PDB file of C-alpha atoms in Angstrom:
ATOM      1  CA  UNK A 238     -15.544 -14.298 -21.760  1.00 52.00           C
ATOM      2  CA  UNK A 239     -13.762 -11.776 -23.553  1.00 57.00           C
ATOM      3  CA  UNK A 240     -10.918  -9.654 -21.681  1.00 60.00           C
ATOM      4  CA  UNK A 241     -11.476  -6.031 -21.558  1.00 60.00           C
ATOM      5  CA  UNK A 242      -8.832  -3.808 -21.867  1.00 66.00           C
ATOM      6  CA  UNK A 243      -8.430  -0.169 -21.120  1.00 61.00           C
ATOM      7  CA  UNK A 244      -8.975   0.540 -24.932  1.00 60.00           C
ATOM      8  CA  UNK A 245     -11.618  -1.483 -25.602  1.00 66.00           C
ATOM      9  CA  UNK A 246     -13.944  -0.170 -22.427  1.00 68.00           C
ATOM     10  CA  UNK A 247     -16.717   2.356 -23.775  1.00 72.00           C
ATOM     11  CA  UNK A 248     -16.254   4.789 -21.359  1.00 73.00           C
ATOM     12  CA  UNK A 249     -12.135   5.001 -21.776  1.00 70.00           C
ATOM     13  CA  UNK A 250     -11.535   6.666 -24.750  1.00 71.00           C
ATOM     14  CA  UNK A 251      -8.081   7.048 -26.094  1.00 75.00           C
ATOM     15  CA  UNK A 252      -6.110   5.204 -23.655  1.00 72.00           C
ATOM     16  CA  UNK A 253      -4.597   2.970 -25.653  1.00 74.00           C
ATOM     17  CA  UNK A 254      -0.957   4.705 -25.361  1.00 72.00           C
ATOM     18  CA  UNK A 255      -1.410   3.698 -21.257  1.00 72.00           C
ATOM     19  CA  UNK A 256      -2.138   0.412 -22.136  1.00 76.00           C
ATOM     20  CA  UNK A 257       1.081   0.071 -24.371  1.00 74.00           C
ATOM     21  CA  UNK A 258       3.337   1.849 -21.711  1.00 69.00           C
ATOM     22  CA  UNK A 259       1.901  -0.786 -18.933  1.00 71.00           C
ATOM     23  CA  UNK A 260       2.953  -3.540 -21.103  1.00 73.00           C
ATOM     24  CA  UNK A 261       6.352  -1.475 -21.784  1.00 67.00           C
ATOM     25  CA  UNK A 262       6.824  -1.513 -17.864  1.00 64.00           C
ATOM     26  CA  UNK A 263       6.213  -4.758 -17.416  1.00 65.00           C
ATOM     27  CA  UNK A 264       8.698  -6.327 -19.873  1.00 62.00           C
ATOM     28  CA  UNK A 265      11.692  -3.670 -19.074  1.00 57.00           C
ATOM     29  CA  UNK A 266      13.777  -6.289 -17.460  1.00 54.00           C
ATOM     30  CA  UNK A 267      14.439  -4.558 -14.272  1.00 55.00           C
ATOM     31  CA  UNK A 268      15.915  -7.160 -11.965  1.00 68.00           C
ATOM     32  CA  UNK A 269      16.425  -6.669  -8.172  1.00 82.00           C
ATOM     33  CA  UNK A 270      19.512  -4.942  -8.974  1.00 87.00           C
ATOM     34  CA  UNK A 271      20.106  -2.377  -7.663  1.00 91.00           C
ATOM     35  CA  UNK A 272      17.801  -1.665  -5.032  1.00 93.00           C
ATOM     36  CA  UNK A 273      15.937   1.441  -4.850  1.00 96.00           C
ATOM     37  CA  UNK A 274      13.110   3.716  -3.017  1.00 97.00           C
ATOM     38  CA  UNK A 275      10.419   6.087  -4.288  1.00 97.00           C
ATOM     39  CA  UNK A 276       8.834   8.775  -2.196  1.00 97.00           C
ATOM     40  CA  UNK A 277       6.329  11.544  -2.634  1.00 96.00           C
ATOM     41  CA  UNK A 278       8.201  14.701  -1.615  1.00 96.00           C
ATOM     42  CA  UNK A 279       5.485  16.830  -1.690  1.00 95.00           C
ATOM     43  CA  UNK A 280       1.976  17.269  -3.455  1.00 93.00           C
ATOM     44  CA  UNK A 281       3.543  17.308  -6.992  1.00 94.00           C
ATOM     45  CA  UNK A 282       6.965  16.005  -6.992  1.00 96.00           C
ATOM     46  CA  UNK A 283       8.754  12.788  -6.216  1.00 97.00           C
ATOM     47  CA  UNK A 284      12.223  11.155  -5.703  1.00 98.00           C
ATOM     48  CA  UNK A 285      13.950   8.014  -6.568  1.00 98.00           C
ATOM     49  CA  UNK A 286      16.451   6.811  -4.631  1.00 98.00           C
ATOM     50  CA  UNK A 287      19.036   3.715  -5.720  1.00 97.00           C
ATOM     51  CA  UNK A 288      21.933   2.379  -3.802  1.00 95.00           C
ATOM     52  CA  UNK A 289      24.926   2.493  -5.916  1.00 94.00           C
ATOM     53  CA  UNK A 290      27.707   1.992  -3.724  1.00 88.00           C
ATOM     54  CA  UNK A 291      31.092   1.415  -5.083  1.00 87.00           C
ATOM     55  CA  UNK A 292      29.987   3.646  -8.300  1.00 92.00           C
ATOM     56  CA  UNK A 293      31.387   6.819  -9.176  1.00 93.00           C
ATOM     57  CA  UNK A 294      29.531   9.871 -10.896  1.00 95.00           C
ATOM     58  CA  UNK A 295      31.085   9.112 -13.679  1.00 95.00           C
ATOM     59  CA  UNK A 296      30.366   5.358 -14.021  1.00 95.00           C
ATOM     60  CA  UNK A 297      26.696   6.422 -13.905  1.00 97.00           C
ATOM     61  CA  UNK A 298      24.140   7.670 -16.651  1.00 97.00           C
ATOM     62  CA  UNK A 299      21.022   9.221 -16.036  1.00 98.00           C
ATOM     63  CA  UNK A 300      18.645   9.564 -19.586  1.00 97.00           C
ATOM     64  CA  UNK A 301      14.840  10.191 -20.597  1.00 96.00           C
ATOM     65  CA  UNK A 302      14.557   8.208 -23.874  1.00 91.00           C
ATOM     66  CA  UNK A 303      10.995   7.974 -25.421  1.00 86.00           C
ATOM     67  CA  UNK A 304       9.067   9.075 -21.528  1.00 86.00           C
ATOM     68  CA  UNK A 305      11.564   6.474 -19.955  1.00 90.00           C
ATOM     69  CA  UNK A 306      13.672   7.446 -17.289  1.00 95.00           C
ATOM     70  CA  UNK A 307      16.747   5.479 -17.817  1.00 95.00           C
ATOM     71  CA  UNK A 308      19.253   5.174 -15.554  1.00 96.00           C
ATOM     72  CA  UNK A 309      22.438   2.961 -16.130  1.00 96.00           C
ATOM     73  CA  UNK A 310      25.174   1.675 -14.397  1.00 95.00           C
ATOM     74  CA  UNK A 311      29.056   0.546 -15.453  1.00 94.00           C
ATOM     75  CA  UNK A 312      32.232   0.189 -13.408  1.00 86.00           C
ATOM     76  CA  UNK A 313      35.502   0.122 -14.961  1.00 79.00           C
ATOM     77  CA  UNK A 314      37.323  -2.756 -15.059  1.00 74.00           C
ATOM     78  CA  UNK A 315      39.687  -2.745 -12.204  1.00 67.00           C
ATOM     79  CA  UNK A 316      41.513  -5.926 -11.412  1.00 64.00           C
ATOM     80  CA  UNK A 317      44.135  -4.125  -9.818  1.00 73.00           C
ATOM     81  CA  UNK A 318      45.987  -7.170  -8.867  1.00 81.00           C
ATOM     82  CA  UNK A 319      43.445  -7.690  -5.720  1.00 82.00           C
ATOM     83  CA  UNK A 320      42.492 -10.902  -4.648  1.00 86.00           C
ATOM     84  CA  UNK A 321      39.293 -10.905  -2.845  1.00 83.00           C
ATOM     85  CA  UNK A 322      38.707 -13.311  -0.112  1.00 91.00           C
ATOM     86  CA  UNK A 323      35.117 -13.069  -0.693  1.00 90.00           C
ATOM     87  CA  UNK A 324      33.333 -10.573  -3.033  1.00 81.00           C
ATOM     88  CA  UNK A 325      29.742  -9.376  -1.533  1.00 81.00           C
ATOM     89  CA  UNK A 326      29.450  -5.957  -2.735  1.00 77.00           C
ATOM     90  CA  UNK A 327      27.634  -6.182  -5.906  1.00 70.00           C
ATOM     91  CA  UNK A 328      29.667  -4.481  -8.981  1.00 75.00           C
ATOM     92  CA  UNK A 329      28.077  -5.538 -12.026  1.00 85.00           C
ATOM     93  CA  UNK A 330      26.264  -3.407 -14.566  1.00 91.00           C
ATOM     94  CA  UNK A 331      22.899  -2.349 -14.308  1.00 93.00           C
ATOM     95  CA  UNK A 332      20.078  -0.477 -16.303  1.00 94.00           C
ATOM     96  CA  UNK A 333      16.832   0.522 -14.158  1.00 93.00           C
ATOM     97  CA  UNK A 334      14.383   1.805 -16.238  1.00 91.00           C
ATOM     98  CA  UNK A 335      11.062   3.656 -15.058  1.00 92.00           C
ATOM     99  CA  UNK A 336       7.689   5.147 -17.271  1.00 88.00           C
ATOM    100  CA  UNK A 337       6.823   8.645 -16.704  1.00 91.00           C
ATOM    101  CA  UNK A 338       3.455  10.006 -17.074  1.00 87.00           C
ATOM    102  CA  UNK A 339       3.096  13.082 -19.519  1.00 86.00           C
ATOM    103  CA  UNK A 340       3.596  16.108 -17.110  1.00 90.00           C
ATOM    104  CA  UNK A 341       6.360  14.675 -15.393  1.00 94.00           C
ATOM    105  CA  UNK A 342      10.005  16.062 -15.606  1.00 95.00           C
ATOM    106  CA  UNK A 343      13.261  15.047 -14.813  1.00 97.00           C
ATOM    107  CA  UNK A 344      15.044  17.553 -12.400  1.00 95.00           C
ATOM    108  CA  UNK A 345      18.671  17.161 -11.010  1.00 96.00           C
ATOM    109  CA  UNK A 346      20.353  14.098 -10.146  1.00 97.00           C
ATOM    110  CA  UNK A 347      22.595  13.649  -6.558  1.00 97.00           C
ATOM    111  CA  UNK A 348      25.379  11.179  -5.734  1.00 97.00           C
ATOM    112  CA  UNK A 349      25.361  11.176  -1.668  1.00 96.00           C
ATOM    113  CA  UNK A 350      26.750   8.890   0.535  1.00 95.00           C
ATOM    114  CA  UNK A 351      26.382   5.694  -1.839  1.00 93.00           C
ATOM    115  CA  UNK A 352      22.743   6.688  -2.828  1.00 97.00           C
ATOM    116  CA  UNK A 353      21.754   8.367  -6.408  1.00 98.00           C
ATOM    117  CA  UNK A 354      19.107  10.497  -5.740  1.00 98.00           C
ATOM    118  CA  UNK A 355      16.744  11.504  -8.481  1.00 98.00           C
ATOM    119  CA  UNK A 356      14.235  14.400  -8.266  1.00 98.00           C
ATOM    120  CA  UNK A 357      10.979  14.490 -10.775  1.00 97.00           C
ATOM    121  CA  UNK A 358       8.121  17.076 -10.745  1.00 96.00           C
ATOM    122  CA  UNK A 359       4.700  16.871 -12.337  1.00 94.00           C
ATOM    123  CA  UNK A 360       3.347  19.787 -13.844  1.00 88.00           C
ATOM    124  CA  UNK A 361      -0.411  20.710 -12.529  1.00 83.00           C
ATOM    125  CA  UNK A 362      -2.707  20.710 -15.767  1.00 78.00           C
ATOM    126  CA  UNK A 363      -4.865  23.798 -16.213  1.00 83.00           C
ATOM    127  CA  UNK A 364      -8.538  23.013 -15.576  1.00 86.00           C
ATOM    128  CA  UNK A 365      -9.950  23.365 -18.685  1.00 89.00           C
ATOM    129  CA  UNK A 366     -14.041  23.651 -19.475  1.00 91.00           C
ATOM    130  CA  UNK A 367     -15.028  23.853 -23.102  1.00 91.00           C
ATOM    131  CA  UNK A 368     -18.319  24.505 -24.168  1.00 93.00           C
ATOM    132  CA  UNK A 369     -19.341  22.740 -27.570  1.00 92.00           C
ATOM    133  CA  UNK A 370     -21.840  24.425 -29.811  1.00 92.00           C
ATOM    134  CA  UNK A 371     -24.776  22.411 -30.744  1.00 93.00           C
ATOM    135  CA  UNK A 372     -25.810  22.781 -34.769  1.00 92.00           C
ATOM    136  CA  UNK A 373     -28.363  21.751 -36.505  1.00 90.00           C
ATOM    137  CA  UNK A 374     -28.305  19.511 -39.492  1.00 88.00           C
ATOM    138  CA  UNK A 375     -27.743  21.569 -43.149  1.00 82.00           C
ATOM    139  CA  UNK A 376     -30.349  20.979 -44.973  1.00 76.00           C
ATOM    140  CA  UNK A 377     -29.423  20.662 -48.838  1.00 65.00           C
ATOM    141  CA  UNK A 378     -30.872  22.798 -51.662  1.00 59.00           C
ATOM    142  CA  UNK A 379     -33.644  20.790 -53.621  1.00 53.00           C
TER     143      UNK A 379
END
């Protein structure tokens, strides 16, 4: 039995890129840290919220790379002579990636109470109706 993919389905033309995006998203290497939420804030907007306790704004970066939202965190090395009896607050570096659909734009990033909020908006595509003229085949000169 043959596996039917989006690119091979007879009624789904031009979706090969979507299939590649799904594969890339599955291989992005995201672990469970830091935890995050994704919420729909309106019909055409979303908010990603990451719990980044212990990180400052300067230790975080938010970039868009090849239709992927990439959020990275790296804390400066600060041993400061402190001796921890228990260290339960994770401070390790991280990278979270989110694949963005065409038309989704990254708005602002806001740091608030140990949470990083990244707002996204999706542009509403125009509905386009196109009429294709049907021509008769041209006959060669005899």
